[in-house]
């Protein structure tokens, strides 16, 4: 019985003996960095001299270094686009091997540099108005709160008549059948903001005289800094003498810097000039966070771009304009709160 255990004992004794020999070798042969006296102990191939001690270029070499003059002295100049990526002129589909870069890339043909500075109204919104709107719209829900299940929209019959048995469910009581947008809790991710502004003009005299439309387009382009878009009639209307495909109105869509500059100009310059101006109507919203208000032709003449060069526009041809502010809010109450914080006054009954 002892014979099978003999190899195991010999293996354990030989393992202990080898570990002792290795430990003695490591103690005798170990080297610490603090015990090294110089680089000669590390390696004889290491150069002790430093490259920083090498002498620099001479004064004559420095004076003679002129890459611009050297490039001018070339007989044949290098092509300017030798090392530059040239995007394709045409888009040949998503599967083509040569794809154009995104517009944000400086090498793109559609690249527009900027913005170099934010408008003052946008800076005020980011630094002051956005935190205030989130605080005013905050709804506190205690931990563990669960909203009650929504009631069924369609009502059932009371079975007071035998004809109620197979009838479909009734529509909701009162109000319109259209469902309004759901209002999600306001957080730092969905604070309402102005998305775009549409400036529209439809002079009624344009049916008989197209010059009114040209003046309206020039006025809108001057006050918005955006080229006006012409809209044409889709069909003929005999009562108004409107023909199919006739140009009848112009509009401009403002986004980004132009949008904030136009809104700041309305609040700071145009609205204070209007005598006894009440503001925008409290019921001017569409129920989805978009508000609209208008200005007469006399008010449009008070824009600084029109006022500084008033003689260029015929006074009787200056049109009225409609301003539609599109916001990311889902109801008129939040959109009205956003524009009120920016300085737009409202009057009358507020319809939410």
Coordinates of C-alpha atoms in Angstrom, one line a residue:
X1 CA 0.0 0.0 0.0
X2 CA 3.0 2.3 0.6
X3 CA 4.5 1.7 -2.8
X4 CA 2.0 3.9 -4.8
X5 CA 2.6 6.9 -2.5
X6 CA 6.4 6.9 -2.9
X7 CA 6.4 8.8 -6.3
X8 CA 4.1 11.5 -4.8
X9 CA 6.5 12.0 -1.8
X10 CA 9.5 12.2 -4.1
X11 CA 7.8 14.8 -6.3
X12 CA 6.8 17.0 -3.3
X13 CA 10.4 16.8 -2.0
X14 CA 11.9 17.7 -5.4
X15 CA 9.4 20.6 -5.8
X16 CA 10.3 22.1 -2.4
X17 CA 14.1 21.8 -3.2
X18 CA 13.6 23.6 -6.6
X19 CA 11.7 26.4 -5.0
X20 CA 14.4 26.9 -2.4
X21 CA 17.1 27.1 -5.1
X22 CA 15.1 29.6 -7.1
X23 CA 14.5 31.8 -4.1
X24 CA 18.2 31.8 -3.3
X25 CA 19.1 32.7 -6.9
X26 CA 16.6 35.7 -6.9
X27 CA 18.0 37.0 -3.6
X28 CA 21.6 36.9 -4.9
X29 CA 20.8 38.2 -8.4
X30 CA 18.2 41.0 -7.8
X31 CA 19.1 44.6 -8.8
X32 CA 17.5 47.8 -7.6
X33 CA 17.4 51.0 -9.5
X34 CA 18.6 52.9 -6.5
X35 CA 21.8 50.8 -6.3
X36 CA 22.9 51.7 -9.8
X37 CA 25.8 54.2 -9.8
X38 CA 25.8 55.1 -13.5
X39 CA 24.7 54.2 -17.0
X40 CA 27.7 52.0 -17.5
X41 CA 26.2 49.4 -15.1
X42 CA 23.0 49.3 -17.2
X43 CA 24.5 48.8 -20.6
X44 CA 27.7 49.6 -22.3
X45 CA 25.9 50.5 -25.5
X46 CA 24.0 53.5 -24.1
X47 CA 25.5 56.8 -25.0
X48 CA 25.9 59.0 -21.9
X49 CA 25.9 62.3 -23.9
X50 CA 22.5 64.0 -24.5
X51 CA 21.2 65.2 -27.8
X52 CA 20.2 68.5 -26.3
X53 CA 23.8 69.4 -26.0
X54 CA 24.4 69.2 -29.7
X55 CA 25.0 72.6 -31.4
X56 CA 22.1 74.2 -33.3
X57 CA 22.1 75.6 -36.8
X58 CA 24.3 78.5 -37.7
X59 CA 23.1 82.0 -38.3
X60 CA 23.7 81.7 -42.0
X61 CA 21.6 78.6 -42.2
X62 CA 18.7 80.3 -40.3
X63 CA 18.9 83.4 -42.6
X64 CA 18.9 81.3 -45.8
X65 CA 15.8 79.3 -44.8
X66 CA 13.0 80.8 -46.8
X67 CA 10.4 78.3 -48.0
X68 CA 8.3 80.9 -49.7
X69 CA 11.2 82.1 -51.8
X70 CA 12.1 78.5 -52.6
X71 CA 8.6 77.7 -53.8
X72 CA 8.6 80.8 -56.0
X73 CA 11.9 79.8 -57.6
X74 CA 10.5 76.6 -58.8
X75 CA 10.2 76.3 -62.6
X76 CA 7.0 74.3 -62.5
X77 CA 4.7 75.0 -59.6
X78 CA 3.0 72.2 -57.7
X79 CA -0.8 71.9 -58.3
X80 CA -2.8 73.5 -55.5
X81 CA -5.1 70.5 -55.1
X82 CA -2.4 67.9 -55.0
X83 CA -3.0 66.7 -51.4
X84 CA -6.5 68.1 -51.0
X85 CA -9.6 65.9 -51.1
X86 CA -12.1 67.1 -53.7
X87 CA -15.7 66.0 -53.1
X88 CA -17.7 64.8 -56.0
X89 CA -19.8 67.4 -57.9
X90 CA -22.8 65.1 -58.2
X91 CA -24.4 62.6 -55.8
X92 CA -24.5 59.3 -57.7
X93 CA -26.4 57.3 -55.1
X94 CA -25.7 55.7 -51.7
X95 CA -24.0 52.7 -53.2
X96 CA -21.4 54.6 -55.2
X97 CA -17.8 54.2 -53.8
X98 CA -17.1 57.9 -54.0
X99 CA -19.5 59.5 -51.4
X100 CA -19.6 63.3 -50.7
X101 CA -18.7 64.3 -47.1
X102 CA -21.4 65.6 -44.8
X103 CA -22.1 69.4 -44.9
X104 CA -20.4 69.9 -41.6
X105 CA -17.1 68.8 -43.1
X106 CA -15.0 71.8 -44.3
X107 CA -14.1 69.9 -47.5
X108 CA -17.8 69.6 -48.5
X109 CA -19.2 71.8 -51.2
X110 CA -22.2 72.6 -49.0
X111 CA -20.0 73.7 -46.0
X112 CA -21.0 77.0 -44.4
X113 CA -18.6 78.3 -41.7
X114 CA -20.0 79.5 -38.4
X115 CA -21.8 80.4 -36.3
X116 CA -19.1 82.5 -34.8
X117 CA -21.3 84.1 -32.2
X118 CA -24.9 83.4 -30.9
X119 CA -27.6 86.1 -31.1
X120 CA -28.3 87.8 -27.8
X121 CA -31.9 86.4 -27.6
X122 CA -30.5 82.9 -28.0
X123 CA -27.9 83.4 -25.4
X124 CA -30.6 84.7 -23.0
X125 CA -32.7 81.7 -23.7
X126 CA -29.9 79.2 -23.0
X127 CA -28.6 80.9 -19.9
X128 CA -31.8 82.3 -18.3
X129 CA -35.1 81.5 -19.9
X130 CA -34.7 77.7 -20.3
X131 CA -34.0 77.0 -16.6
X132 CA -36.8 79.3 -15.6
X133 CA -39.3 77.6 -18.0
X134 CA -38.3 74.2 -16.6
X135 CA -38.8 75.5 -13.1
X136 CA -42.2 77.0 -13.9
X137 CA -43.4 73.9 -15.7
X138 CA -42.2 71.5 -13.0
X139 CA -44.7 69.0 -11.7
X140 CA -43.7 67.2 -8.5
X141 CA -44.5 63.5 -8.3
X142 CA -43.7 61.7 -5.0
X143 CA -41.6 58.5 -5.1
X144 CA -43.7 55.4 -6.0
X145 CA -46.5 57.4 -7.7
X146 CA -48.3 55.6 -10.4
X147 CA -50.7 57.5 -12.6
X148 CA -54.3 56.2 -12.6
X149 CA -55.3 54.2 -15.7
X150 CA -57.0 56.3 -18.3
X151 CA -60.7 56.0 -18.6
X152 CA -62.2 54.4 -21.7
X153 CA -62.8 56.9 -24.4
X154 CA -65.9 55.3 -25.9
X155 CA -68.9 54.9 -23.6
X156 CA -71.0 51.8 -23.3
X157 CA -74.8 51.7 -23.5
X158 CA -76.9 51.2 -20.4
X159 CA -79.0 48.4 -21.9
X160 CA -82.2 50.2 -21.2
X161 CA -83.5 49.2 -24.6
X162 CA -83.3 45.9 -26.5
X163 CA -81.7 47.7 -29.4
X164 CA -78.6 48.4 -27.3
X165 CA -77.4 44.9 -27.4
X166 CA -75.4 44.9 -30.6
X167 CA -74.8 48.6 -31.0
X168 CA -71.2 49.9 -31.2
X169 CA -69.9 52.0 -28.3
X170 CA -70.9 55.6 -28.1
X171 CA -68.5 58.5 -28.7
X172 CA -67.3 60.6 -25.8
X173 CA -69.6 63.2 -24.2
X174 CA -69.1 66.8 -25.3
X175 CA -66.1 68.4 -27.1
X176 CA -64.7 67.5 -30.4
X177 CA -63.8 64.1 -31.5
X178 CA -60.2 65.1 -32.2
X179 CA -57.6 64.0 -29.6
X180 CA -55.3 66.7 -28.4
X181 CA -51.5 66.1 -28.1
X182 CA -50.4 64.6 -24.8
X183 CA -48.4 66.9 -22.5
X184 CA -45.3 65.1 -21.3
X185 CA -43.7 66.2 -18.0
X186 CA -41.2 69.1 -18.8
X187 CA -37.6 68.0 -18.1
X188 CA -34.2 69.3 -19.2
X189 CA -34.6 67.3 -22.4
X190 CA -37.8 68.7 -23.7
X191 CA -38.0 72.4 -22.6
X192 CA -40.1 74.3 -25.1
X193 CA -38.1 76.3 -27.6
X194 CA -38.8 78.2 -30.9
X195 CA -38.3 75.9 -33.8
X196 CA -38.9 78.2 -36.8
X197 CA -40.8 81.3 -37.8
X198 CA -42.9 81.7 -40.9
X199 CA -43.5 85.3 -42.2
X200 CA -46.4 85.3 -44.8
X201 CA -48.0 88.0 -46.9
X202 CA -51.0 87.8 -49.2
X203 CA -51.9 91.2 -50.6
X204 CA -55.5 91.3 -51.9
X205 CA -54.6 93.6 -54.8
X206 CA -52.2 91.0 -56.3
X207 CA -55.1 89.5 -58.3
X208 CA -55.3 92.5 -60.5
X209 CA -51.8 93.9 -60.2
X210 CA -48.7 91.7 -59.8
X211 CA -46.5 94.7 -58.7
X212 CA -47.9 94.3 -55.2
X213 CA -46.4 90.8 -55.0
X214 CA -43.0 92.0 -56.1
X215 CA -43.0 94.7 -53.4
X216 CA -44.2 92.2 -50.8
X217 CA -41.3 89.9 -51.8
X218 CA -38.8 92.7 -51.5
X219 CA -40.2 93.8 -48.1
X220 CA -40.1 90.3 -46.7
X221 CA -36.5 89.7 -48.0
X222 CA -35.4 93.0 -46.4
X223 CA -36.9 92.4 -42.9
X224 CA -36.1 88.7 -42.7
X225 CA -32.7 88.3 -44.5
X226 CA -34.2 85.3 -46.4
X227 CA -35.2 85.0 -50.0
X228 CA -39.0 84.9 -50.3
X229 CA -40.8 81.9 -51.7
X230 CA -43.7 82.5 -54.1
X231 CA -46.9 80.5 -53.7
X232 CA -49.3 79.9 -56.6
X233 CA -53.0 79.0 -56.7
X234 CA -53.8 75.4 -57.1
X235 CA -57.1 75.9 -58.9
X236 CA -59.1 78.8 -60.4
X237 CA -61.7 80.7 -58.3
X238 CA -64.0 82.7 -60.5
X239 CA -65.5 84.7 -57.6
X240 CA -62.1 86.2 -56.7
X241 CA -60.7 86.3 -60.3
X242 CA -58.0 83.9 -59.3
X243 CA -56.5 81.8 -62.1
X244 CA -54.8 78.4 -61.7
X245 CA -51.0 78.6 -61.2
X246 CA -51.2 82.4 -60.6
X247 CA -48.7 83.8 -58.1
X248 CA -50.8 85.1 -55.2
X249 CA -48.6 85.2 -52.0
X250 CA -45.0 85.1 -50.6
X251 CA -43.5 83.6 -47.4
X252 CA -40.2 83.2 -45.7
X253 CA -39.1 80.4 -43.3
X254 CA -36.7 81.5 -40.6
X255 CA -34.4 79.2 -38.7
X256 CA -31.4 79.5 -36.5
X257 CA -29.7 82.9 -36.3
X258 CA -32.2 84.7 -38.7
X259 CA -35.1 83.5 -36.6
X260 CA -33.7 84.8 -33.3
X261 CA -32.6 88.1 -34.8
X262 CA -36.1 88.6 -36.3
X263 CA -37.9 87.8 -33.1
X264 CA -35.6 90.1 -31.1
X265 CA -36.2 92.9 -33.6
X266 CA -40.0 92.5 -33.2
X267 CA -39.8 92.6 -29.4
X268 CA -37.2 95.4 -29.0
X269 CA -37.8 97.7 -32.0
X270 CA -41.1 97.1 -33.8
X271 CA -43.7 96.4 -31.0
X272 CA -42.6 99.4 -28.8
X273 CA -43.3 101.8 -31.8
X274 CA -46.9 100.7 -32.1
X275 CA -49.2 103.2 -30.3
X276 CA -51.4 101.5 -27.7
X277 CA -50.3 98.1 -28.8
X278 CA -52.2 95.4 -26.8
X279 CA -50.2 92.5 -28.1
X280 CA -51.0 89.1 -29.6
X281 CA -54.4 87.6 -29.1
X282 CA -54.6 85.0 -26.3
X283 CA -56.6 82.7 -28.5
X284 CA -54.3 82.8 -31.5
X285 CA -52.9 79.3 -31.1
X286 CA -53.8 76.2 -33.0
X287 CA -53.8 73.9 -29.9
X288 CA -50.4 72.3 -30.8
X289 CA -48.0 75.0 -29.6
X290 CA -48.0 77.2 -32.7
X291 CA -49.0 80.9 -32.3
X292 CA -49.7 83.6 -34.9
X293 CA -50.1 87.4 -34.9
X294 CA -50.1 90.0 -37.6
X295 CA -48.9 93.5 -38.4
X296 CA -50.5 96.1 -40.6
X297 CA -48.8 97.9 -43.5
X298 CA -48.1 101.0 -41.3
X299 CA -46.4 98.8 -38.7
X300 CA -44.3 97.0 -41.4
X301 CA -43.1 100.5 -42.5
X302 CA -41.6 100.8 -39.0
X303 CA -39.1 98.0 -39.5
X304 CA -35.6 99.5 -39.4
X305 CA -34.7 98.0 -42.8
X306 CA -37.8 99.6 -44.4
X307 CA -37.6 102.9 -42.4
X308 CA -34.0 103.6 -43.3
X309 CA -34.8 103.4 -47.1
X310 CA -38.5 104.2 -47.1
X311 CA -38.4 106.0 -50.5
X312 CA -37.5 102.7 -52.3
X313 CA -40.9 101.1 -51.5
X314 CA -44.2 102.6 -52.7
X315 CA -46.0 103.6 -49.5
X316 CA -49.4 102.2 -50.7
X317 CA -47.8 98.9 -51.8
X318 CA -46.2 98.0 -48.5
X319 CA -48.1 94.8 -47.5
X320 CA -49.3 93.5 -44.1
X321 CA -47.6 90.4 -42.8
X322 CA -48.6 87.4 -40.7
X323 CA -46.0 85.9 -38.3
X324 CA -46.4 82.3 -37.3
X325 CA -44.2 81.1 -34.5
X326 CA -43.6 77.3 -34.5
X327 CA -42.5 75.9 -31.1
X328 CA -41.7 72.5 -29.8
X329 CA -44.4 72.8 -27.1
X330 CA -47.4 70.5 -27.3
X331 CA -50.0 73.0 -26.1
X332 CA -50.7 76.7 -26.4
X333 CA -50.1 77.3 -22.7
X334 CA -46.5 76.3 -22.8
X335 CA -45.9 78.1 -26.1
X336 CA -47.5 81.3 -24.7
X337 CA -45.3 81.1 -21.6
X338 CA -42.2 80.8 -23.9
X339 CA -43.0 83.8 -26.0
X340 CA -44.1 85.8 -22.9
X341 CA -40.6 85.2 -21.4
X342 CA -39.1 86.5 -24.6
X343 CA -41.1 89.7 -24.4
X344 CA -44.2 89.1 -26.6
X345 CA -47.3 90.5 -24.9
X346 CA -50.7 88.8 -25.0
X347 CA -54.2 90.1 -24.3
X348 CA -57.7 88.8 -23.9
X349 CA -58.8 85.4 -22.8
X350 CA -56.1 82.8 -23.0
X351 CA -57.4 79.7 -24.8
X352 CA -55.4 76.6 -24.0

